[in-house]
Amino acid sequence: MMQQETVPVPALSKKTEQPKECFLIQPKETKEDATKTRRRKKKKITDVLAKSEPKPGTPEDLQKLMKDYYSGSRSVIELEELNLPDSCFLKANDLTHSLSSYLKEICPKWVKLRKNHNEKKSVLMLMICSSAIRALELIRSVTAFRGDSKVIKLFAKHIKVQEQIKLLEKRVVHLGVGTPGRIKELIKQGGLNLNPLKFLVFDWNWRDQKLRRMMDIPEIRKEVFELLETGVLSLCKSESLKLGLF
């Protein structure tokens, strides 16, 4: 019988017998990571507003927002045409008023005005706010001011444009509360005539859960300025329409 050769197994060196330590190497920060970190550190509007004292809105605030919005697309002359006279602004809310007390102050002759109003497809006063939920809150809080006035909801949630047009055609309405987008659409479709309008009040100082005012929300701000251009600005300049900031 042939004797099987055995291959000698090499002895383990002392170095291999020693357990190796495992070090976690931190990956180098890339430019992209650094950018993300900087983005995360950027202050949100909620953080800024939470630390700032609430200040009542002023006519100058509206004028400045309008100029900033149109500065990239309008000439200097066109921007000047957007300026509204001080006489078209009503006294702004100083944050001490309820809605009813504010409206009573800016419109002390409301009862007489609404009794003389008999035009359909129009309102005497429009209140502009950021959402349907907020519109319902405003309608509830205006009870002490409205009296026997007829009020209409002018927002998109659960209500079709054609339904609102039929309501405006059917009866005389004194006060409309809603969002700028839906009001703009009603004007565009001929369902709402602005000529009899005497007061346009912005729900300016109210803040939502994220502490944003109506004009802090880009899409709402855009719709507000588009609404102003549907005839509101020209009525203000002719002094037949007054603007209020609640």
XYZ file of C-alpha atoms in Angstrom:
246
model
C 0.000 0.000 0.000
C 1.094 3.483 -0.855
C 1.472 5.725 2.112
C -0.591 9.007 1.710
C 1.489 12.080 2.120
C 0.270 14.619 4.600
C 0.669 18.272 3.832
C 1.944 20.135 6.848
C -0.411 22.936 8.015
C 1.472 26.167 8.534
C 1.444 27.358 12.101
C -0.588 30.505 12.787
C 1.549 33.456 13.445
C 1.182 35.363 16.646
C -0.127 38.360 14.702
C -3.095 36.442 13.272
C -3.958 35.035 16.654
C -4.506 38.514 18.080
C -8.103 39.842 17.670
C -8.269 42.903 15.503
C -9.934 46.082 16.696
C -12.749 47.392 14.456
C -12.842 51.111 13.824
C -15.853 52.787 12.220
C -14.612 55.312 9.708
C -16.834 58.379 9.472
C -17.650 59.220 5.845
C -16.416 62.579 4.723
C -19.108 65.262 4.495
C -19.836 66.071 0.908
C -20.934 69.443 -0.403
C -24.419 68.026 -0.872
C -24.622 66.982 2.799
C -23.419 70.394 3.924
C -26.084 72.047 1.781
C -28.799 69.842 3.297
C -27.594 70.733 6.798
C -27.763 74.433 5.960
C -31.245 73.962 4.546
C -32.395 72.258 7.725
C -31.085 75.129 9.802
C -33.004 77.684 7.741
C -35.679 79.296 9.871
C -39.248 78.465 9.026
C -41.899 81.185 8.963
C -43.579 79.441 11.922
C -40.422 79.838 14.058
C -40.054 83.497 13.115
C -43.678 84.344 13.804
C -43.737 82.441 17.098
C -40.963 84.668 18.457
C -42.347 87.939 17.114
C -45.021 90.091 18.689
C -48.231 90.210 16.630
C -48.540 93.547 14.864
C -51.755 94.813 13.300
C -51.779 95.086 9.526
C -51.602 98.512 7.918
C -52.404 99.877 4.433
C -48.642 100.215 3.888
C -48.297 96.431 4.347
C -50.738 95.779 1.515
C -49.087 98.348 -0.748
C -45.620 96.881 -0.109
C -46.764 93.304 -0.756
C -48.344 94.416 -4.007
C -45.163 96.146 -5.180
C -43.008 93.148 -4.243
C -45.369 90.788 -6.072
C -45.410 92.771 -9.314
C -41.853 94.168 -9.247
C -40.489 91.461 -11.546
C -43.188 91.779 -14.194
C -44.174 95.467 -14.221
C -42.426 98.646 -15.282
C -41.864 101.519 -12.859
C -44.822 103.398 -14.338
C -47.084 100.343 -14.050
C -46.020 99.879 -10.432
C -46.943 103.477 -9.671
C -50.400 102.852 -11.120
C -50.923 100.191 -8.464
C -50.590 102.758 -5.680
C -53.874 103.270 -3.896
C -54.848 106.611 -2.327
C -54.947 106.743 1.471
C -58.574 107.823 1.237
C -59.657 104.375 -0.001
C -58.493 102.679 3.209
C -60.681 102.360 6.285
C -59.273 102.375 9.792
C -57.361 99.115 10.326
C -58.068 96.784 13.239
C -55.673 97.470 16.131
C -56.157 93.885 17.437
C -58.586 95.030 20.161
C -61.769 94.545 18.105
C -64.081 91.621 17.614
C -65.268 91.317 14.009
C -68.687 92.800 14.765
C -67.261 95.750 16.717
C -64.772 96.454 13.916
C -67.460 96.401 11.227
C -69.691 98.659 13.325
C -66.833 101.147 13.592
C -65.981 101.241 9.883
C -69.611 101.104 8.734
C -71.857 102.895 11.254
C -74.646 103.366 8.663
C -74.946 99.708 7.757
C -78.669 99.409 8.571
C -79.548 102.286 6.248
C -77.259 100.947 3.493
C -78.721 97.455 3.491
C -82.304 98.780 3.478
C -81.526 100.769 0.316
C -79.786 97.857 -1.390
C -82.044 95.975 -3.804
C -79.695 94.802 -6.585
C -79.316 91.094 -7.198
C -76.037 89.436 -8.266
C -74.192 91.810 -5.932
C -73.287 92.489 -2.299
C -72.572 95.617 -0.267
C -69.697 94.097 1.680
C -67.203 91.365 0.886
C -65.027 89.667 3.487
C -61.958 87.867 2.109
C -60.329 85.034 4.084
C -58.004 82.073 3.491
C -60.316 79.043 3.738
C -63.875 77.742 3.894
C -63.499 76.844 7.576
C -62.346 80.354 8.410
C -65.242 81.818 6.372
C -67.731 79.873 8.502
C -66.064 81.187 11.664
C -66.354 84.761 10.388
C -70.028 84.312 9.494
C -70.741 83.096 13.039
C -68.808 85.964 14.621
C -70.538 88.671 12.544
C -73.998 87.997 14.042
C -74.078 91.139 16.210
C -73.312 93.328 13.187
C -75.364 91.739 10.416
C -78.825 92.059 11.942
C -81.364 91.109 9.254
C -78.762 91.172 6.480
C -78.655 88.274 4.029
C -75.256 86.566 4.034
C -73.838 84.258 1.349
C -70.926 81.795 1.557
C -68.517 82.353 -1.313
C -66.023 79.497 -1.151
C -65.417 76.358 -3.197
C -65.727 73.606 -0.589
C -68.904 71.539 -1.209
C -70.500 74.414 -3.180
C -70.436 74.635 -6.972
C -70.002 77.957 -8.765
C -73.327 77.560 -10.570
C -75.163 77.050 -7.272
C -73.775 80.334 -5.939
C -74.623 82.144 -9.183
C -78.252 80.937 -8.907
C -78.450 82.107 -5.279
C -77.132 85.557 -6.219
C -79.616 85.790 -9.109
C -82.525 84.631 -6.965
C -82.357 87.042 -4.016
C -80.848 90.259 -2.726
C -77.710 89.602 -0.650
C -75.963 92.156 1.553
C -72.826 90.436 2.815
C -70.529 87.888 1.156
C -67.819 85.939 2.994
C -65.379 83.712 1.166
C -62.047 82.975 -0.456
C -60.402 85.131 -3.153
C -60.237 82.316 -5.721
C -63.976 81.585 -5.696
C -64.966 85.271 -5.588
C -62.682 85.921 -8.569
C -64.347 83.047 -10.470
C -67.842 84.386 -9.749
C -66.852 87.803 -11.113
C -65.276 86.166 -14.183
C -68.472 84.202 -14.946
C -70.699 87.252 -14.475
C -72.364 85.915 -11.338
C -71.151 88.753 -9.120
C -71.262 92.444 -10.046
C -68.782 94.587 -8.108
C -70.267 98.011 -8.901
C -72.643 98.153 -5.879
C -69.835 96.955 -3.558
C -69.027 99.516 -0.840
C -66.683 97.644 1.518
C -64.027 94.982 0.990
C -62.563 93.670 4.245
C -59.508 91.405 4.445
C -59.192 88.918 7.307
C -55.656 90.251 7.598
C -54.428 89.583 11.147
C -55.807 86.108 11.817
C -53.237 83.292 11.917
C -53.739 79.593 11.198
C -52.234 76.651 13.129
C -48.863 77.299 11.481
C -49.077 80.972 12.555
C -49.456 82.109 8.948
C -51.615 85.052 8.047
C -53.683 84.973 4.877
C -51.062 86.910 2.925
C -48.233 84.645 4.152
C -49.629 81.806 2.010
C -48.256 82.179 -1.565
C -51.278 80.743 -3.402
C -53.733 82.879 -1.396
C -51.598 86.002 -1.928
C -51.573 85.333 -5.687
C -55.368 84.985 -5.780
C -55.854 88.159 -3.737
C -53.844 90.237 -6.207
C -55.634 88.649 -9.160
C -58.941 89.508 -7.476
C -57.845 93.123 -6.987
C -57.206 93.362 -10.722
C -60.718 92.203 -11.648
C -62.041 95.695 -10.989
C -61.397 96.257 -7.286
C -58.428 98.601 -7.811
C -60.340 100.830 -10.232
C -63.289 101.051 -7.811
C -60.886 102.017 -5.009
C -59.349 104.763 -7.127
C -62.792 106.134 -7.952
C -63.424 106.169 -4.169
C -66.659 104.199 -4.470
C -65.095 101.259 -2.635
C -63.280 101.233 0.714
C -60.753 98.652 1.941
C -60.491 97.413 5.519
C -57.885 95.226 7.249
C -59.410 93.261 10.111
